[in-house]
Coordinates of C-alpha atoms in Angstrom, one line a residue:
M1 CA -27.8 2.2 -5.5
K2 CA -31.4 1.8 -6.2
I3 CA -33.5 2.0 -9.4
M4 CA -36.9 3.7 -9.5
K5 CA -39.5 3.4 -12.3
K6 CA -42.4 5.8 -12.9
W7 CA -45.5 4.7 -14.6
F8 CA -47.0 7.2 -17.1
S9 CA -50.4 7.6 -18.8
T10 CA -51.3 5.5 -21.8
F11 CA -50.6 8.5 -24.0
L12 CA -47.0 8.9 -22.8
I13 CA -46.3 5.2 -22.9
A14 CA -47.4 5.1 -26.5
L15 CA -44.8 7.7 -27.3
L16 CA -41.9 5.9 -25.5
F17 CA -40.1 2.8 -26.6
T18 CA -40.6 -0.6 -25.1
V19 CA -37.7 -0.6 -22.7
A20 CA -36.0 -2.8 -20.2
F21 CA -34.1 -1.7 -17.1
I22 CA -30.5 -2.6 -16.8
P23 CA -29.2 -4.7 -13.9
L24 CA -29.1 -3.2 -10.4
I25 CA -25.3 -3.0 -10.6
P26 CA -24.7 -1.9 -14.2
T27 CA -21.7 -2.7 -16.4
I28 CA -19.9 0.4 -17.6
S29 CA -18.9 0.0 -21.2
A30 CA -15.5 1.0 -22.4
V31 CA -16.8 3.0 -25.4
E32 CA -14.7 6.1 -26.1
V33 CA -15.7 9.6 -27.1
G34 CA -15.7 10.0 -30.9
E35 CA -16.1 6.3 -31.8
P36 CA -18.1 5.7 -35.0
G37 CA -21.9 5.6 -34.3
T38 CA -21.6 7.5 -31.0
K39 CA -22.8 10.9 -30.1
T40 CA -21.2 12.8 -27.3
V41 CA -22.5 15.9 -25.6
D42 CA -21.2 17.8 -22.6
L43 CA -22.7 17.4 -19.2
I44 CA -23.4 21.0 -18.2
A45 CA -23.9 21.9 -14.5
G46 CA -25.2 25.2 -13.2
Q47 CA -25.8 26.4 -16.8
H48 CA -22.2 27.1 -17.7
M49 CA -19.8 24.4 -16.2
D50 CA -18.7 21.4 -18.3
V51 CA -18.5 18.6 -15.7
G52 CA -18.4 15.6 -18.0
N53 CA -20.0 13.9 -20.9
I54 CA -23.1 12.0 -22.0
I55 CA -22.3 9.4 -24.7
V56 CA -25.0 7.7 -26.7
W57 CA -24.7 4.7 -29.1
I58 CA -26.7 1.7 -30.3
D59 CA -25.3 -1.8 -30.2
G60 CA -27.2 -5.0 -31.0
G61 CA -30.6 -3.4 -30.7
I62 CA -29.8 -1.8 -27.3
L63 CA -29.6 2.0 -26.8
H64 CA -26.7 2.9 -24.4
V65 CA -26.7 6.2 -22.6
K66 CA -23.5 6.7 -20.5
Y67 CA -22.9 9.4 -18.0
E68 CA -19.3 10.2 -17.0
T69 CA -17.9 13.1 -14.9
I70 CA -14.5 14.8 -15.0
E71 CA -12.1 14.6 -12.1
G72 CA -13.5 16.1 -8.9
W73 CA -17.2 15.7 -9.8
Y74 CA -19.5 12.9 -8.7
L75 CA -23.0 11.7 -9.7
I76 CA -25.5 11.8 -6.9
E77 CA -28.5 11.0 -8.9
T78 CA -29.5 10.7 -12.6
H79 CA -32.8 10.8 -14.5
L80 CA -33.2 9.8 -18.2
A81 CA -36.0 10.1 -20.7
V82 CA -35.9 8.9 -24.4
A83 CA -38.8 9.5 -26.8
T84 CA -39.6 9.8 -30.5
N85 CA -40.6 13.4 -30.2
L86 CA -40.2 16.2 -27.7
N87 CA -43.7 15.8 -26.3
G88 CA -42.8 12.3 -25.2
I89 CA -40.6 13.6 -22.5
P90 CA -42.5 14.3 -19.2
Q91 CA -43.1 18.1 -18.9
T92 CA -45.2 20.6 -17.0
K93 CA -48.0 22.5 -18.7
T94 CA -45.5 25.3 -19.1
K95 CA -43.0 23.0 -20.9
N96 CA -40.5 22.5 -18.2
P97 CA -39.2 18.9 -17.9
I98 CA -40.0 16.9 -14.8
P99 CA -36.9 14.7 -14.0
G100 CA -38.8 12.9 -11.2
K101 CA -41.2 11.6 -13.7
F102 CA -38.7 10.4 -16.2
P103 CA -39.0 6.6 -16.8
Y104 CA -35.4 5.9 -15.6
G105 CA -33.7 7.2 -12.5
R106 CA -31.1 6.2 -10.0
Y107 CA -29.7 7.5 -6.7
Y108 CA -26.1 6.7 -5.8
S109 CA -24.9 5.9 -2.3
P110 CA -21.9 6.1 -2.5
P111 CA -21.6 8.6 -5.3
V112 CA -20.1 7.4 -8.6
T113 CA -18.1 9.0 -11.5
A114 CA -19.8 7.0 -14.3
D115 CA -23.0 5.1 -14.9
E116 CA -24.8 3.6 -18.0
Y117 CA -28.4 2.9 -19.0
E118 CA -29.2 0.2 -21.5
I119 CA -32.6 0.4 -23.2
E120 CA -33.9 -2.3 -25.4
G121 CA -36.2 -1.4 -28.3
T122 CA -36.6 -1.0 -32.0
F123 CA -35.0 2.4 -32.9
S124 CA -35.2 4.4 -36.1
G125 CA -35.2 8.1 -37.1
T126 CA -34.5 10.8 -34.5
L127 CA -34.5 10.2 -30.8
Y128 CA -35.1 13.0 -28.2
I129 CA -33.0 12.5 -25.1
A130 CA -33.2 14.4 -21.8
A131 CA -30.3 13.4 -19.6
H132 CA -30.5 15.0 -16.1
A133 CA -28.1 14.6 -13.2
K134 CA -27.4 16.0 -9.8
V135 CA -23.6 16.4 -9.4
C136 CA -21.4 17.4 -6.5
K137 CA -17.9 18.7 -6.6
G138 CA -15.6 17.7 -3.8
E139 CA -12.3 16.5 -2.4
V140 CA -11.8 12.8 -1.6
V141 CA -10.7 12.5 2.0
T142 CA -9.2 9.3 3.3
E143 CA -8.8 8.8 7.0
V144 CA -7.1 5.9 8.8
Y145 CA -7.7 4.6 12.3
E146 CA -5.4 2.0 13.8
S147 CA -5.3 -0.1 17.0
G148 CA -3.0 1.2 19.6
E149 CA -3.5 4.9 18.8
G150 CA -5.6 5.3 22.0
S151 CA -9.1 5.7 20.6
A152 CA -10.5 2.2 21.2
Q153 CA -12.4 1.2 24.3
V154 CA -12.7 -2.4 25.6
Y155 CA -15.3 -4.2 27.6
G156 CA -14.7 -7.5 29.5
P157 CA -13.3 -10.0 29.8
I158 CA -16.6 -12.0 30.4
S159 CA -17.1 -15.7 30.5
S160 CA -19.8 -16.1 27.8
Y161 CA -20.8 -14.6 24.5
L162 CA -23.3 -11.7 24.8
P163 CA -25.1 -9.5 22.1
L164 CA -23.5 -6.1 21.4
N165 CA -25.7 -4.0 23.6
D166 CA -26.2 -6.4 26.5
A167 CA -25.7 -4.8 29.9
G168 CA -23.6 -7.8 30.9
W169 CA -20.6 -6.3 29.1
G170 CA -20.3 -3.8 32.0
T171 CA -18.4 -0.6 31.6
S172 CA -15.6 0.2 29.2
K173 CA -12.0 1.2 29.7
P174 CA -9.3 2.3 27.3
A175 CA -7.8 -0.6 25.4
V176 CA -4.0 -1.1 26.0
E177 CA -1.2 -2.5 24.0
T178 CA -0.9 -6.2 24.9
W179 CA 1.9 -8.8 24.9
K180 CA 2.4 -9.9 21.3
H181 CA 2.9 -13.6 20.6
P182 CA 5.9 -14.0 18.2
Y183 CA 3.6 -15.8 15.6
W184 CA 1.0 -13.0 15.5
P185 CA 1.2 -11.1 12.2
L186 CA 1.3 -7.3 11.8
I187 CA -0.6 -5.3 9.2
P188 CA 1.7 -4.3 6.3
D189 CA 2.3 -0.5 5.9
S190 CA 0.6 0.2 9.2
S191 CA 1.5 1.4 12.7
A192 CA -1.2 -0.8 14.3
V193 CA -0.3 -2.8 17.4
W194 CA -2.0 -5.7 19.1
I195 CA -4.4 -4.5 21.9
S196 CA -6.5 -6.0 24.7
S197 CA -7.9 -5.4 28.1
S198 CA -4.5 -5.8 29.8
Y199 CA -0.9 -6.4 28.9
F200 CA -1.0 -10.1 29.9
I201 CA -4.3 -12.0 29.6
E202 CA -6.1 -12.0 33.0
D203 CA -6.7 -15.8 32.9
A204 CA -5.4 -17.9 30.0
Q205 CA -7.3 -21.1 30.7
P206 CA -11.1 -20.5 30.2
D207 CA -13.0 -19.2 27.2
S208 CA -13.2 -15.4 27.4
W209 CA -14.8 -12.7 25.4
R210 CA -14.0 -9.0 25.0
K211 CA -15.7 -6.2 23.1
F212 CA -13.8 -3.4 21.5
T213 CA -15.4 -0.2 20.3
L214 CA -14.2 2.7 18.1
T215 CA -16.2 5.7 16.9
F216 CA -15.3 7.9 14.0
D217 CA -17.0 10.7 12.0
V218 CA -17.5 10.9 8.3
L219 CA -17.7 14.6 7.5
G220 CA -19.0 14.2 3.9
V221 CA -20.6 11.8 1.5
P222 CA -19.3 8.2 2.0
L223 CA -17.5 6.7 -0.9
A224 CA -16.9 3.1 -1.9
G225 CA -13.7 1.5 -0.8
S226 CA -13.8 1.8 3.0
I227 CA -12.3 -1.3 4.6
V228 CA -11.4 -2.8 8.0
T229 CA -8.3 -5.0 8.0
A230 CA -8.3 -7.0 11.2
N231 CA -7.1 -10.1 13.1
S232 CA -7.5 -11.5 16.6
D233 CA -6.6 -14.3 18.8
N234 CA -8.6 -16.4 18.4
A235 CA -11.8 -15.2 16.6
E236 CA -13.7 -12.0 15.9
E237 CA -17.0 -10.6 14.8
V238 CA -16.9 -7.1 13.2
W239 CA -19.9 -4.8 13.5
L240 CA -20.7 -1.4 12.0
N241 CA -23.5 0.7 13.5
G242 CA -25.1 -2.4 14.9
E243 CA -24.9 -4.5 11.7
L244 CA -22.6 -7.5 11.3
I245 CA -20.2 -7.0 8.4
G246 CA -18.1 -10.2 8.9
S247 CA -16.5 -12.7 11.2
D248 CA -13.6 -15.1 11.4
G249 CA -13.5 -18.2 13.6
T250 CA -15.9 -19.5 16.2
V251 CA -17.1 -16.4 18.1
N252 CA -20.5 -17.0 19.7
V253 CA -20.0 -20.4 21.4
S254 CA -17.3 -22.0 23.5
F255 CA -14.4 -23.7 21.7
D256 CA -12.0 -26.1 23.3
A257 CA -8.7 -25.7 21.5
S258 CA -6.9 -28.5 23.5
G259 CA -7.5 -30.8 20.5
G260 CA -5.7 -28.4 18.2
D261 CA -5.5 -24.7 17.4
P262 CA -7.3 -23.7 14.1
H263 CA -4.9 -20.8 13.8
E264 CA -7.4 -18.1 12.9
W265 CA -5.0 -15.7 14.7
N266 CA -2.6 -16.1 11.7
T267 CA -5.0 -14.6 9.2
L268 CA -5.4 -10.9 8.4
K269 CA -8.9 -10.5 7.0
D270 CA -10.4 -7.6 5.1
Y271 CA -14.0 -6.5 5.9
P272 CA -15.3 -4.0 3.3
F273 CA -18.0 -1.6 4.5
T274 CA -19.8 1.7 3.6
P275 CA -20.1 4.1 6.6
V276 CA -22.9 6.6 7.1
Q277 CA -22.5 10.3 7.0
G278 CA -21.9 11.5 10.5
T279 CA -20.9 9.4 13.5
N280 CA -20.1 5.7 13.0
T281 CA -19.5 3.0 15.6
L282 CA -17.2 0.1 14.8
E283 CA -17.3 -2.9 17.3
F284 CA -15.3 -6.1 17.5
I285 CA -16.3 -9.1 19.7
V286 CA -13.2 -11.2 20.3
H287 CA -13.3 -14.7 21.6
N288 CA -10.2 -16.3 23.2
Y289 CA -10.5 -20.1 23.1
A290 CA -10.1 -22.2 26.2
Y291 CA -6.8 -24.0 26.6
P292 CA -5.4 -26.0 29.6
T293 CA -2.8 -23.5 30.8
H294 CA -2.5 -20.6 33.1
D295 CA 0.6 -19.3 31.3
P296 CA -0.4 -16.0 29.6
T297 CA 2.3 -16.5 26.9
V298 CA 0.9 -19.8 25.9
N299 CA -2.7 -18.8 25.4
P300 CA -2.7 -15.0 25.0
T301 CA -5.5 -12.9 23.3
G302 CA -5.5 -9.7 21.4
L303 CA -6.9 -7.7 18.5
I304 CA -5.2 -5.7 15.7
Y305 CA -7.0 -3.6 13.1
K306 CA -6.6 -0.8 10.5
V307 CA -9.7 1.1 9.4
T308 CA -9.5 3.1 6.2
V309 CA -12.4 5.4 5.5
S310 CA -13.0 7.4 2.3
Y311 CA -15.6 10.1 1.8
L312 CA -16.3 13.1 -0.4
K313 CA -16.0 16.5 1.3
S314 CA -18.5 18.3 -0.8
M315 CA -17.7 21.8 -2.1
G316 CA -21.2 22.2 -3.6
C317 CA -23.8 20.5 -5.7
E318 CA -25.5 21.5 -9.0
T319 CA -28.2 20.4 -11.4
A320 CA -26.8 19.2 -14.7
W321 CA -28.2 18.4 -18.2
G322 CA -26.8 16.8 -21.3
E323 CA -26.1 19.8 -23.5
G324 CA -28.5 20.6 -26.4
D325 CA -31.5 22.7 -27.1
R326 CA -33.5 24.2 -24.3
F327 CA -37.0 23.1 -23.5
L328 CA -39.7 25.7 -24.1
G329 CA -40.3 26.4 -20.4
A330 CA -38.7 29.1 -18.3
N331 CA -35.7 27.2 -16.8
W332 CA -32.5 26.2 -18.6
A333 CA -33.1 22.5 -18.8
M334 CA -31.9 20.9 -22.1
Y335 CA -32.5 17.9 -24.4
F336 CA -30.5 16.7 -27.4
T337 CA -31.2 14.5 -30.4
Y338 CA -29.6 11.3 -31.6
T339 CA -30.2 10.1 -35.2
V340 CA -30.2 6.3 -35.6

């Protein structure tokens, strides 16, 4: 989510209050519709659809303007203007409002169902408020990808750590279910199995590295909450679309486990992420530590993962305004008033 600020002419600035942006990640207040001192108007999309509320109140010298949507609708962007008279809201010469020139605006990636602006100032009399939004209706889709279902490819083993796209990884082949050490954990509520480049490790003694890749498509707008739950023997890096999203253990240098095993293989770890719309590539670099044995059941290697991806399958987007009086221009944009 990012915040943008537009600068206006001295004339417009004089009409607007002295204000302060809220933090980049806002706190959503728990104020309820109908509480004393609040004003609530419907958030109207496409001229006729009620898709939520705009709630306004003042607390401790701070003006709060909260957007919230009903189930199935999401905020994609919002723009807000507050002034002491109607002319203080940026408009064209023909009296249509210009949301892109409102002093406050945010874009949401991923989309959200609520957001709140906090504006500091000295307030009295009647305030004119234009609350604009772009909203999308959609179905939340959750997809799960698990190791062992046949979609992962594996590169290696190789004898030293290499960057993701280094040609030294060679060519890939389908990952296979591997021999599972009795102490390796499984992922709760999952069908995931431990996978590797072969059923038994090719050579259990030296350091070895393997790279696993998985591609998946997000056929809508990504939402918050996507996560990778993973574990490996011994250590892993997790990459999404070429960016490191987390690691566990010593991955990029040799590690001699003969002095003691740090037991990273016993830890299921969560790696939150936000995918992109379209095709995504998830990659794991797994390091098996050297150990003085050739027995594949003494120093095995493997990877287990469960990937949960959530996105909004959009059924259409609309422009929305806080319900009130129409501006004097030709479109249906609206403003409302709040009396302090």
